[in-house]
Each structure stands twice: as structure tokens, then as C-alpha cells.
PDB file of C-alpha atoms and ligand atoms in Angstrom:
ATOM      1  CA  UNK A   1      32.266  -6.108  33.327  1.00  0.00           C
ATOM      2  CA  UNK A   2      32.375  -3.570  36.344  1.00  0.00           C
ATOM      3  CA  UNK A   3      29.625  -1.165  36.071  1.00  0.00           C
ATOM      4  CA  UNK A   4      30.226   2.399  37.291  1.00  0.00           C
ATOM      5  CA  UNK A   5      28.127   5.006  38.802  1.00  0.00           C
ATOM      6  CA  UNK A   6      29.530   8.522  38.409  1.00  0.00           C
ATOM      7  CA  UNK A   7      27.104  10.584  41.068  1.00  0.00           C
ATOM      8  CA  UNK A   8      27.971  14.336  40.480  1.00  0.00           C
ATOM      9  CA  UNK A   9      26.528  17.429  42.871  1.00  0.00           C
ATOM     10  CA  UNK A  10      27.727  20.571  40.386  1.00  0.00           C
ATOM     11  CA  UNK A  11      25.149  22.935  39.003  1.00  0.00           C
ATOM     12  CA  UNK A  12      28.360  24.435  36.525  1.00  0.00           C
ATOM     13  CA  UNK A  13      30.158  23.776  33.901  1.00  0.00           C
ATOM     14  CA  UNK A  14      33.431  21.619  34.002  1.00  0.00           C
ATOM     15  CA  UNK A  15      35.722  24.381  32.744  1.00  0.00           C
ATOM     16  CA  UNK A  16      34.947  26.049  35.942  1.00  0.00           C
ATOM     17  CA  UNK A  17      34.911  23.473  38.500  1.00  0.00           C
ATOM     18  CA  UNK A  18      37.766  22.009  39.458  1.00  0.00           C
ATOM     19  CA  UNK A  19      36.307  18.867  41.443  1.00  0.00           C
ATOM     20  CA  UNK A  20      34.609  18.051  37.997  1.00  0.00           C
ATOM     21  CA  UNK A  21      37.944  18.189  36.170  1.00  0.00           C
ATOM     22  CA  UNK A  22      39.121  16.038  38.618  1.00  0.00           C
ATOM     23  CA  UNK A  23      36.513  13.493  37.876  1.00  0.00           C
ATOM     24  CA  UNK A  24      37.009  13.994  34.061  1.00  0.00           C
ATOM     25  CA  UNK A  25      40.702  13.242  34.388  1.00  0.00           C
ATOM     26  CA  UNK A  26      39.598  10.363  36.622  1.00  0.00           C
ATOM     27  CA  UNK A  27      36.821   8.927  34.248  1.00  0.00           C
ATOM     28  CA  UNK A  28      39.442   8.870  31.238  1.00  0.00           C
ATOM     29  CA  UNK A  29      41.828   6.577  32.880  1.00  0.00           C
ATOM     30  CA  UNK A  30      39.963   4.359  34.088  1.00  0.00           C
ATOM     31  CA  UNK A  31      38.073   3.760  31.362  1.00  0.00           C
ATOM     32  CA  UNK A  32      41.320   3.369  29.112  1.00  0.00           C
ATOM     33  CA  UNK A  33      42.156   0.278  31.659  1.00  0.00           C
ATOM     34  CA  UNK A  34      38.888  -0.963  31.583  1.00  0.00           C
ATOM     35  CA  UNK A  35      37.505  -0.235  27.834  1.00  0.00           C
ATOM     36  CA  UNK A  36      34.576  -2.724  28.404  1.00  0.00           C
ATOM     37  CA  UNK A  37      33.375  -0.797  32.012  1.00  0.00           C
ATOM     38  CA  UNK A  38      29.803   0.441  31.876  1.00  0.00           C
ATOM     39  CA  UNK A  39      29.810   4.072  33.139  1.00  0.00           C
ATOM     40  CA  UNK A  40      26.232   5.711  34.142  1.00  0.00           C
ATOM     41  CA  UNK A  41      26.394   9.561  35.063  1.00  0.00           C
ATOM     42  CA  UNK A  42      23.743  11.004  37.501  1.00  0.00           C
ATOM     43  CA  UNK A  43      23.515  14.562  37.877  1.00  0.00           C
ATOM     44  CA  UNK A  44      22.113  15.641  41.081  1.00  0.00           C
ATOM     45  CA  UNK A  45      20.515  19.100  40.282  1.00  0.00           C
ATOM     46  CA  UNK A  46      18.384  17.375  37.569  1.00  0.00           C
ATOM     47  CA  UNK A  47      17.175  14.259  39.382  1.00  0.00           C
ATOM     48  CA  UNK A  48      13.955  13.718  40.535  1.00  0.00           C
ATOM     49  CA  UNK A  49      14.234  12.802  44.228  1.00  0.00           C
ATOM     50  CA  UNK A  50      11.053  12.883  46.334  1.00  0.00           C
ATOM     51  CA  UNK A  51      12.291  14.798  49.467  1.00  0.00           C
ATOM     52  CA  UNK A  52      10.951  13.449  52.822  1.00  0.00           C
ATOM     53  CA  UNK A  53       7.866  15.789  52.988  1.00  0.00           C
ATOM     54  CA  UNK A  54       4.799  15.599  55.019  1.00  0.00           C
ATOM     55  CA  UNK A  55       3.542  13.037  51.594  1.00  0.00           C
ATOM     56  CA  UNK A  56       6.314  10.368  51.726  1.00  0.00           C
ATOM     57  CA  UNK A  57       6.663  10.797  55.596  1.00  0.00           C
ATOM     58  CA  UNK A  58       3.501   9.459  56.543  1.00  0.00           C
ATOM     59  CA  UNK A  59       4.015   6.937  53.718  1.00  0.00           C
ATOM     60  CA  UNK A  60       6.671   5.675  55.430  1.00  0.00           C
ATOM     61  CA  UNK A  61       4.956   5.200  58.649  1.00  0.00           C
ATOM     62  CA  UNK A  62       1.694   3.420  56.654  1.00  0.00           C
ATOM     63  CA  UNK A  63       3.826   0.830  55.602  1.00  0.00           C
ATOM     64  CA  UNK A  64       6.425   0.532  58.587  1.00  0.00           C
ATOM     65  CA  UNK A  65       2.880   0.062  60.533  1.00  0.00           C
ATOM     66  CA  UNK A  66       2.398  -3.366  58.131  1.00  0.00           C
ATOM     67  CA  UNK A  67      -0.169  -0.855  55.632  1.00  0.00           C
ATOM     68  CA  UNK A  68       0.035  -2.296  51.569  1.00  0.00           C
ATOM     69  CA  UNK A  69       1.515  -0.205  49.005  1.00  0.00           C
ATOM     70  CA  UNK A  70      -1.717  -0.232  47.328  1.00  0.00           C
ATOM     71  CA  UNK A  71      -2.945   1.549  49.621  1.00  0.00           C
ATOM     72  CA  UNK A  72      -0.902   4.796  49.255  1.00  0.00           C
ATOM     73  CA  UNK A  73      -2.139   7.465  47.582  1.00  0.00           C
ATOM     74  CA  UNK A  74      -0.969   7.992  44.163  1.00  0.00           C
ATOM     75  CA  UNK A  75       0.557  10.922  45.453  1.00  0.00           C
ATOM     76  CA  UNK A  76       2.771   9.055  47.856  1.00  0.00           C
ATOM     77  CA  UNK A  77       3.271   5.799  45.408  1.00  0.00           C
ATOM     78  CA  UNK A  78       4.596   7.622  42.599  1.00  0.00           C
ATOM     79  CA  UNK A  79       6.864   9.771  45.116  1.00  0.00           C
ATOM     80  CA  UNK A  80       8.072   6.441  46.576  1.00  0.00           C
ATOM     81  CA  UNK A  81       8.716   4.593  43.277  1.00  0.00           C
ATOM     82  CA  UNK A  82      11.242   7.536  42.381  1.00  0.00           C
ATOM     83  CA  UNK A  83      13.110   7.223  45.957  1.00  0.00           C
ATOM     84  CA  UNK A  84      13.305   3.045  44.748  1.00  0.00           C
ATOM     85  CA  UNK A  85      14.371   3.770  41.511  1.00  0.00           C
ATOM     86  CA  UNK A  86      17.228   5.741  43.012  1.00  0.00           C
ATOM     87  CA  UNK A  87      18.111   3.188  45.288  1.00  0.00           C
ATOM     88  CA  UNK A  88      17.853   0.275  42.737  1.00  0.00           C
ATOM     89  CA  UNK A  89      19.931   2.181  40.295  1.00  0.00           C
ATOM     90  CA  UNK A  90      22.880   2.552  42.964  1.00  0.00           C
ATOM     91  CA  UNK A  91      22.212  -1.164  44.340  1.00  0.00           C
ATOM     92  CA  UNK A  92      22.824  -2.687  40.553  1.00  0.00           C
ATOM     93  CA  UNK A  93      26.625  -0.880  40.419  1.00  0.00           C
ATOM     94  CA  UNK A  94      29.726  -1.668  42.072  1.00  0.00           C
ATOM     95  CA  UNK A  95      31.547   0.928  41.495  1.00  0.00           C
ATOM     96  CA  UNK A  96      31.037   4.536  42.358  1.00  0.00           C
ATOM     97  CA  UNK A  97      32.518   8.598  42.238  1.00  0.00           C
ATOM     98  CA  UNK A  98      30.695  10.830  44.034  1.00  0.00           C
ATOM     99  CA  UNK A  99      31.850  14.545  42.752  1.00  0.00           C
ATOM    100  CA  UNK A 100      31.242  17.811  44.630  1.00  0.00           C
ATOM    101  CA  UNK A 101      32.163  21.108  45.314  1.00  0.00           C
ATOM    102  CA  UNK A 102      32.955  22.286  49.170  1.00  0.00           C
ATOM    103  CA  UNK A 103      29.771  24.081  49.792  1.00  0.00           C
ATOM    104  CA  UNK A 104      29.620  26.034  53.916  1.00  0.00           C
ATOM    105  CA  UNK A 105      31.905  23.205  54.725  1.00  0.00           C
ATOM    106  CA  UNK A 106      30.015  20.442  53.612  1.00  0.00           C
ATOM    107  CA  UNK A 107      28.546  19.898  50.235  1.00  0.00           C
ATOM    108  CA  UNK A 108      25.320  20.596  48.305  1.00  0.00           C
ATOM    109  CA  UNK A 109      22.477  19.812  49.764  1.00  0.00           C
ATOM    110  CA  UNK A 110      21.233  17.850  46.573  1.00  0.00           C
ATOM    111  CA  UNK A 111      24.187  15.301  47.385  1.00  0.00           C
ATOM    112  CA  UNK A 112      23.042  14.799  51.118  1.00  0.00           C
ATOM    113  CA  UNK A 113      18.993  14.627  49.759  1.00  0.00           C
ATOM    114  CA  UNK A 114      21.162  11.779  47.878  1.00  0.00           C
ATOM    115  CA  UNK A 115      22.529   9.831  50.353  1.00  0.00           C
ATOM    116  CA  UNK A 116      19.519  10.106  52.604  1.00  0.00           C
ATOM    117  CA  UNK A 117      18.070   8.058  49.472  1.00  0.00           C
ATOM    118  CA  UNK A 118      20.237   5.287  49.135  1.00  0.00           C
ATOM    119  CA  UNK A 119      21.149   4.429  52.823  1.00  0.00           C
ATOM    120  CA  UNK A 120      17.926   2.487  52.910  1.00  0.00           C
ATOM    121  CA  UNK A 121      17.145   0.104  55.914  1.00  0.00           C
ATOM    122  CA  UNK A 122      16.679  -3.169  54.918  1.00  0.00           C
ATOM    123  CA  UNK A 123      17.704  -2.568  51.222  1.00  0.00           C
ATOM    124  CA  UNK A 124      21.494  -0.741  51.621  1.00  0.00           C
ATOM    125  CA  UNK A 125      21.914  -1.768  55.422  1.00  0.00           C
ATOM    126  CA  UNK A 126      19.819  -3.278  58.169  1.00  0.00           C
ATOM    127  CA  UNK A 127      20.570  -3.244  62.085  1.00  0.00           C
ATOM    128  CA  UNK A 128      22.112  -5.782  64.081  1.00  0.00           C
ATOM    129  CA  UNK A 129      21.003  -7.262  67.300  1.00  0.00           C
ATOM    130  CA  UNK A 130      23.316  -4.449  68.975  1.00  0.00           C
ATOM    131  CA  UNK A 131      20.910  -1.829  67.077  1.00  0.00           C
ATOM    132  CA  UNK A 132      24.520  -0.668  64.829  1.00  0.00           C
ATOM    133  CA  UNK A 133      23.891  -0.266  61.190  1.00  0.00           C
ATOM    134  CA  UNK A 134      24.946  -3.316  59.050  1.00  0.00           C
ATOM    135  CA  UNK A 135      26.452  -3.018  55.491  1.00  0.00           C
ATOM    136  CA  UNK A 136      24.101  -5.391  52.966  1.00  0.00           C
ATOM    137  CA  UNK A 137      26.521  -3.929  49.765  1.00  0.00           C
ATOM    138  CA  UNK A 138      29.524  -6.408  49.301  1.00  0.00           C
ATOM    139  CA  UNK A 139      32.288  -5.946  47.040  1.00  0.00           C
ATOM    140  CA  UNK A 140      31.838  -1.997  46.598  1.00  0.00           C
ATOM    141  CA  UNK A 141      34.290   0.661  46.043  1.00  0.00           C
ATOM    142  CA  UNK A 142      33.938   4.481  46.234  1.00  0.00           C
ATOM    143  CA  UNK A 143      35.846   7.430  45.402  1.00  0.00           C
ATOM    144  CA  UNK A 144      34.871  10.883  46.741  1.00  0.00           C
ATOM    145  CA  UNK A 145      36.352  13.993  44.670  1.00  0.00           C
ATOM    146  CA  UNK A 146      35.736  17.141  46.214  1.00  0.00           C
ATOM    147  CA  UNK A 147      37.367  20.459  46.026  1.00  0.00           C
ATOM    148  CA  UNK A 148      37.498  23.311  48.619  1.00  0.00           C
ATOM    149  CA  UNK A 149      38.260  27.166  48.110  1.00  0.00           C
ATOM    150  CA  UNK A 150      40.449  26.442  51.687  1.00  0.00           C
ATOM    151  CA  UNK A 151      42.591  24.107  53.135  1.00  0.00           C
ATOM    152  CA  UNK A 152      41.545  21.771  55.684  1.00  0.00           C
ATOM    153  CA  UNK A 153      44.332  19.261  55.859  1.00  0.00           C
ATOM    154  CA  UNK A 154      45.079  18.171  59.660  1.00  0.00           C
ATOM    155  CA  UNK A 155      48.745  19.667  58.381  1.00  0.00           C
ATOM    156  CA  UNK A 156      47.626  23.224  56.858  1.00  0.00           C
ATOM    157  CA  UNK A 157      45.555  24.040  59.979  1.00  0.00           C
ATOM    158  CA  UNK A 158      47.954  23.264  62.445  1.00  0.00           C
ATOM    159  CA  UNK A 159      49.875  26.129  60.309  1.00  0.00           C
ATOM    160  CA  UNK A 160      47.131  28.483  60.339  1.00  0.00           C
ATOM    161  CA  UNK A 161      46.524  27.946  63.991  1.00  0.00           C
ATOM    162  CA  UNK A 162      49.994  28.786  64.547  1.00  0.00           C
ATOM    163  CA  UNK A 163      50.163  31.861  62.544  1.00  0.00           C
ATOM    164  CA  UNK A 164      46.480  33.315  63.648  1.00  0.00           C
ATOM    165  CA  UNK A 165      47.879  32.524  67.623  1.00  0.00           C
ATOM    166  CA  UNK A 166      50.324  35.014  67.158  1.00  0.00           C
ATOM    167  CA  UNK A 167      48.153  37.380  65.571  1.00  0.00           C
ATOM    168  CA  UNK A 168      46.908  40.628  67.616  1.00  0.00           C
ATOM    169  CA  UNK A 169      43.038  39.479  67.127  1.00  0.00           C
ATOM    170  CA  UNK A 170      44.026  35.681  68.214  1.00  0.00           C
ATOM    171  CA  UNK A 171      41.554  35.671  70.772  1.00  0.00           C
ATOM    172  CA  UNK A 172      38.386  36.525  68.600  1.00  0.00           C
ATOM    173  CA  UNK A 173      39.841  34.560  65.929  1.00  0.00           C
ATOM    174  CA  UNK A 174      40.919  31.272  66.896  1.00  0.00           C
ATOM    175  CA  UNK A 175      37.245  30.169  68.538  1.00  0.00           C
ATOM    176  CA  UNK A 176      36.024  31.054  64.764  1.00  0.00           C
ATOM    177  CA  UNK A 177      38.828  29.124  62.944  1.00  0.00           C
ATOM    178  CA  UNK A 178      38.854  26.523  65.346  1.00  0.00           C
ATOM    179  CA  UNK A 179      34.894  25.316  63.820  1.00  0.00           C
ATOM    180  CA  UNK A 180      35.579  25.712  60.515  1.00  0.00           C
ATOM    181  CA  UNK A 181      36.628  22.266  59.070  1.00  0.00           C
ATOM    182  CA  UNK A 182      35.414  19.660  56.160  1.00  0.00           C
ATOM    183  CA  UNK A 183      32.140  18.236  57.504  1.00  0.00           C
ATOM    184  CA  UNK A 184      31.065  17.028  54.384  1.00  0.00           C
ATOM    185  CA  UNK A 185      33.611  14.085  54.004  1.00  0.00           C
ATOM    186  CA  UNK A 186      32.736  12.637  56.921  1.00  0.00           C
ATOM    187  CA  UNK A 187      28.824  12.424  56.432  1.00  0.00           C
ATOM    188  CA  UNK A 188      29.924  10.511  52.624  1.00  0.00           C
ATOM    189  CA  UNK A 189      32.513   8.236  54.084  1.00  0.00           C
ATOM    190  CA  UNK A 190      29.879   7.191  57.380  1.00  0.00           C
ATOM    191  CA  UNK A 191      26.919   6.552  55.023  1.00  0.00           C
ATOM    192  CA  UNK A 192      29.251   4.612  52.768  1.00  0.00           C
ATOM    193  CA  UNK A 193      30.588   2.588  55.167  1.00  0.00           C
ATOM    194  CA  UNK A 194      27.362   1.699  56.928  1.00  0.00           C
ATOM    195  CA  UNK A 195      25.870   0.161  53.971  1.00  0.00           C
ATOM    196  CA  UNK A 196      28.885  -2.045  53.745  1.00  0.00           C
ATOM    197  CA  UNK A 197      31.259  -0.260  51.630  1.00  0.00           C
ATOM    198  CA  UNK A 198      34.873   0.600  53.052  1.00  0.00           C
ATOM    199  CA  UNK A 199      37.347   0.516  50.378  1.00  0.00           C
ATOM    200  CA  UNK A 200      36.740   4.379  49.917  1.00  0.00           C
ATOM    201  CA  UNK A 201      38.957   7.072  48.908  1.00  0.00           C
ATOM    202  CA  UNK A 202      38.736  10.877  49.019  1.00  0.00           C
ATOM    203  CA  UNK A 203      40.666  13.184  45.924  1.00  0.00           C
ATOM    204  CA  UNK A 204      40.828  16.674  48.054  1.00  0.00           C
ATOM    205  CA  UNK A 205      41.113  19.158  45.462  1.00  0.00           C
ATOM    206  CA  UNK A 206      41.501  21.848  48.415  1.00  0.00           C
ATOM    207  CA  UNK A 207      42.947  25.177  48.253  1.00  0.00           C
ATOM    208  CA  UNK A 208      41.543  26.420  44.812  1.00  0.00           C
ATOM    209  CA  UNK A 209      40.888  30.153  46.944  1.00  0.00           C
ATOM    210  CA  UNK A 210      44.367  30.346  47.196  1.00  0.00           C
ATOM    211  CA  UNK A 211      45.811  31.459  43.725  1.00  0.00           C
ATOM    212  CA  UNK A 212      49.997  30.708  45.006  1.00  0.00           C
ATOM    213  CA  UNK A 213      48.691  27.187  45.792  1.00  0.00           C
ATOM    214  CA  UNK A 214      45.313  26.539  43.229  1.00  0.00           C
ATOM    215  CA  UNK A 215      47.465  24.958  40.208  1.00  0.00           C
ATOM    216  CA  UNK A 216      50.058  22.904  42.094  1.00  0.00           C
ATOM    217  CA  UNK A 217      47.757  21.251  44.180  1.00  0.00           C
ATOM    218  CA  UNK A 218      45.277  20.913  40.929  1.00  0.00           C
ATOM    219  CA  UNK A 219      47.903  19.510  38.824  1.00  0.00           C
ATOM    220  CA  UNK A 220      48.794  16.731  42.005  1.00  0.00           C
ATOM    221  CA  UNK A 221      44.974  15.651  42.415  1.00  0.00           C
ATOM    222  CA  UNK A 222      45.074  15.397  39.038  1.00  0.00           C
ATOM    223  CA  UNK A 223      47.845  13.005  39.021  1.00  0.00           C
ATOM    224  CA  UNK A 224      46.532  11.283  42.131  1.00  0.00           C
ATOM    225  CA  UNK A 225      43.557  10.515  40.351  1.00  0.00           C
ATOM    226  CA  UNK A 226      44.767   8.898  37.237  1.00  0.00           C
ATOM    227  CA  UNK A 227      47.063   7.053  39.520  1.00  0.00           C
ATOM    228  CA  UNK A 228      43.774   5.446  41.593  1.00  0.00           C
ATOM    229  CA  UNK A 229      42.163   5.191  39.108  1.00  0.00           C
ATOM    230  CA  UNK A 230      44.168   2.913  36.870  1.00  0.00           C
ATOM    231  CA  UNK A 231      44.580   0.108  39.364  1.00  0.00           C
ATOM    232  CA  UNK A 232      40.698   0.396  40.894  1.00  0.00           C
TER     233      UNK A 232
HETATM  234  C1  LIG B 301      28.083  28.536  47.515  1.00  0.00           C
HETATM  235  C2  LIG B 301      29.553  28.303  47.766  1.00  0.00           C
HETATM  236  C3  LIG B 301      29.982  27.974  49.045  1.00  0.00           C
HETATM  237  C4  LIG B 301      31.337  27.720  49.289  1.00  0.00           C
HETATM  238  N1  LIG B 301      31.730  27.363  50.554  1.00  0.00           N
HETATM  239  C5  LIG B 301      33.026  27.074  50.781  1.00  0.00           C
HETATM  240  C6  LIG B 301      33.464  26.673  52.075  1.00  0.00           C
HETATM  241  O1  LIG B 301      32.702  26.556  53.027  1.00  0.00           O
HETATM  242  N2  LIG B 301      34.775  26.390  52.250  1.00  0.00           N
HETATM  243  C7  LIG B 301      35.678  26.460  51.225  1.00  0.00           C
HETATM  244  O2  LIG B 301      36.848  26.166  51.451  1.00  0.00           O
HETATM  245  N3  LIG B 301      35.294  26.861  49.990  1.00  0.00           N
HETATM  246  C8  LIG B 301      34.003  27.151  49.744  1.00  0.00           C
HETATM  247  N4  LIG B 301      33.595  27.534  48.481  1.00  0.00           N
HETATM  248  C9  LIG B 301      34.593  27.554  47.417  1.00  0.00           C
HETATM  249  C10 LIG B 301      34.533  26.265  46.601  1.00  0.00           C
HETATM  250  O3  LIG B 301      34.596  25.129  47.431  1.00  0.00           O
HETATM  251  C11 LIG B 301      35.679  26.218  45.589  1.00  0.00           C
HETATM  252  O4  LIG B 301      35.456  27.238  44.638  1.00  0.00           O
HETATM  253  C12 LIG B 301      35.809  24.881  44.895  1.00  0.00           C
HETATM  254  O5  LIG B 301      36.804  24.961  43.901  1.00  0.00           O
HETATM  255  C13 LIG B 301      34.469  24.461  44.303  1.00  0.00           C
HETATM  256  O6  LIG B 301      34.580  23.276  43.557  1.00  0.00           O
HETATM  257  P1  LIG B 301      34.552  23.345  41.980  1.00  0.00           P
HETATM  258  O7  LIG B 301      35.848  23.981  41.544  1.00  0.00           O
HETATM  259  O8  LIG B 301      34.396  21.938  41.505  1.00  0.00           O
HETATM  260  O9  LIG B 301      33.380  24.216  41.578  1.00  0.00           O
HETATM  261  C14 LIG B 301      32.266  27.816  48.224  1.00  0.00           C
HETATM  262  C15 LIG B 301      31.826  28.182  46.957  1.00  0.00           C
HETATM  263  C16 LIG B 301      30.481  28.420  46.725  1.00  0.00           C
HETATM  264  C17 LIG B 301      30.034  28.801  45.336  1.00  0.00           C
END
């Protein structure tokens, strides 16, 4: 029985978010191929995750300098136990959508707080003799579903660059557009990957500021969803 983690940073409501509609459309197939699958939901705006603070900074250095646990305050143990419960809840699944809105070209910062979490040395990864991170998660799989107001498609901005070089403001205008991009992916499908898990996908949902383009390229995430996830 594949057990599936379904790791969503909304604060909203489904009917407005199209990433979470996404996942929705998602979650029904692939539960209708795999009727016995175990599906978990964490929501990321209600989770208690210790951030690394002064508290569980210094805890980390006490016990990277050989200190015992016991020895923590009870401050810093109970702040540390939620950061392992985190990290032993993702550890015990195999399976995993990660769900998120395109927040200043990245995502919300709950998500990243998130993956700080799990991409644990020694637990989720550990480094090799060459000091590179080392993947200690085998037999993983990941989808990331994410939806963007713009477009940032290799294809749609070598359109936009060619319309906004033409344009009479190119000049103060193309250093601008020339930053903007999807930095969030990246950071998901790196700290994936270094804990050892590469069969990842990304569901772009992009485009949703654009009302000509919003449904159409809804309606084919949609599709491309229930198409992944039948056969994952
Ligand atoms: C706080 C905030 C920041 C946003 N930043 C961006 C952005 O940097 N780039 C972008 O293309 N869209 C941005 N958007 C638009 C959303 O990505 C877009 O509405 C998308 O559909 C959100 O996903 P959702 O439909 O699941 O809520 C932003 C929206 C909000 C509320």
C-alpha cells in the first residue's frame, strides 16, 4: 500500500486557488487507481514548525558539539521534537504533492520553513567524501503543483522579450523583465533531489493573471494531472 503525503502551502479556500484545484483533481484520480493508498494532508499555515531561532540554533550546535539531548532545555527539546516529528512524518511516505501558489516568484515562505525541515543531514541526506549532498530517501516520487498569476515558460518569455524589445521603454524595461522568473521551482526540485528523490514532476498552473489564457491553460493542467496521476 503506497502511502501519500499531500504537503499544501495555501492559506485560502480551494474555490479560489487554482493550484489547489489542481491538486484536488489530482488527489481524485489517483486515488480511484489506487483505492487502498493511504493519503495524509499537511497544511502548512497550521503546522507547528519550530523556526531556526536563537533557541533551536544553539541547540543545534550543543549537540553537533557531542552535548546529550537531555541536556537541552525544555525549551529547545520540545522545539526540536516538533522539527523530528516533521521529518519522521515525511521519512515514513513514499509518495508526495507539494501544492503552492506563486508567491514574489517563489512560494510561501511556510513551504521553504518546510523544506528547511525535512532536508535533514544525516536523516534525509548526508555528505559524501567530495562534501556533495547524498540522497538517503530511495524509491520516492514527487509532484510539485504550483500556479502563477504570469507566465514563465522558457517559450512565453522569449515572446515577451520580443515584444517589450520593440517597445519605446525597452531599455528600462527589459533589465526588470529580464529578473523576473520562477525561483521557487528550483529551490523544491534541488532539495528533493538532494535527499535522493528524482522522479519529480512540476503541474505549472501559470498564467491565471491573464483572463484570455486563465481557463485554457486551467482546463490542460487539469488534464495533465489526472493523466500523471493515474499511472504514478
Ligand atoms: C501575495 C501574492 C504574491 C503573488 N506573487 C506573484 C508573482 O510573483 N508572480 C506571479 O506570476 N503571480 C503572483 N501572484 C499571483 C498568484 O500566483 C496567482 O493568483 C495564482 O493563481 C495563485 O495560486 P492559487 O490560484 O492556487 O491561489 C501572487 C499572488 C499573491 C496573493
Amino acid at each position: 500500500m503506497s502511502k501519500l503525503l499531500v504537503i499544501t502551502a495555501h492559506p485560502g479556500a480551494r474555490e479560489y486557488s487554482k493550484s489547489q484545484q489542481v491538486a484536488e483533481a489530482f488527489l481524485n484520480s489517483y486515488q480511484a487507481t489506487n483505492p487502498s493508498a493511504q493519503i495524509t494532508h499537511v497544511d502548512l499555515f497550521n503546522l507547528d514548525a519550530p523556526d531556526v531561532d536563537a533557541t533551536v540554533y544553539s541547540a543545534f550546535g550543543h549537540l553537533m558539539g557531542g552535548g546529550a539531548f537531555s541536556k537541552l532545555s525544555a525549551e529547545q527539546q520540545s522545539a526540536l521534537s516538533k522539527r523530528q516529528a516533521i521529518i519522521d512524518q515525511f521519512i515514513a511516505h513514499d509518495k508526495y504533492v507539494f501544492v503552492a501558489p506563486m508567491w514574489e516568484f517563489s512560494f510561501p515562505a511556510v513551504l521553504k520553513k518546510y523544506l528547511d525541515i525535512i532536508c535533514a543531514a544525516r536523516q534525509t541526506f548526508q555528505y559524501n567524501e567530495f562534501g556533495l549532498p547524498m540522497g538517503l530517501l530511495k524509491n520516492k516520487k514527487a509532484v510539485f503543483i504550483q500556479a502563477s498569476g504570469g507566465n514563465y515558460t522558457p517559450e512565453a518569455r522569449a515572446g515577451f522579450r520580443s515584444i517589450l524589445a520593440a517597445a519605446p521603454q525597452a531599455e528600462s524595461l527589459l533589465p526588470v523583465f529580464e529578473v523576473l522568473g520562477n525561483y521557487g521551482e528550483p529551490i523544491v526540485r534541488a532539495t528533493l533531489a538532494i535527499m535522493g528523490i528524482l522522479d519529480y514532476q512540476h503541474i505549472m498552473v501559470h498564467s491565471q493573471a491573464m483572463p484570455d489564457y486563465a481557463p485554457l491553460v486551467l482546463d490542460s493542467a487539469l488534464i495533465q494531472a489526472q493523466q500523471i496521476a493515474t499511472t504514478w
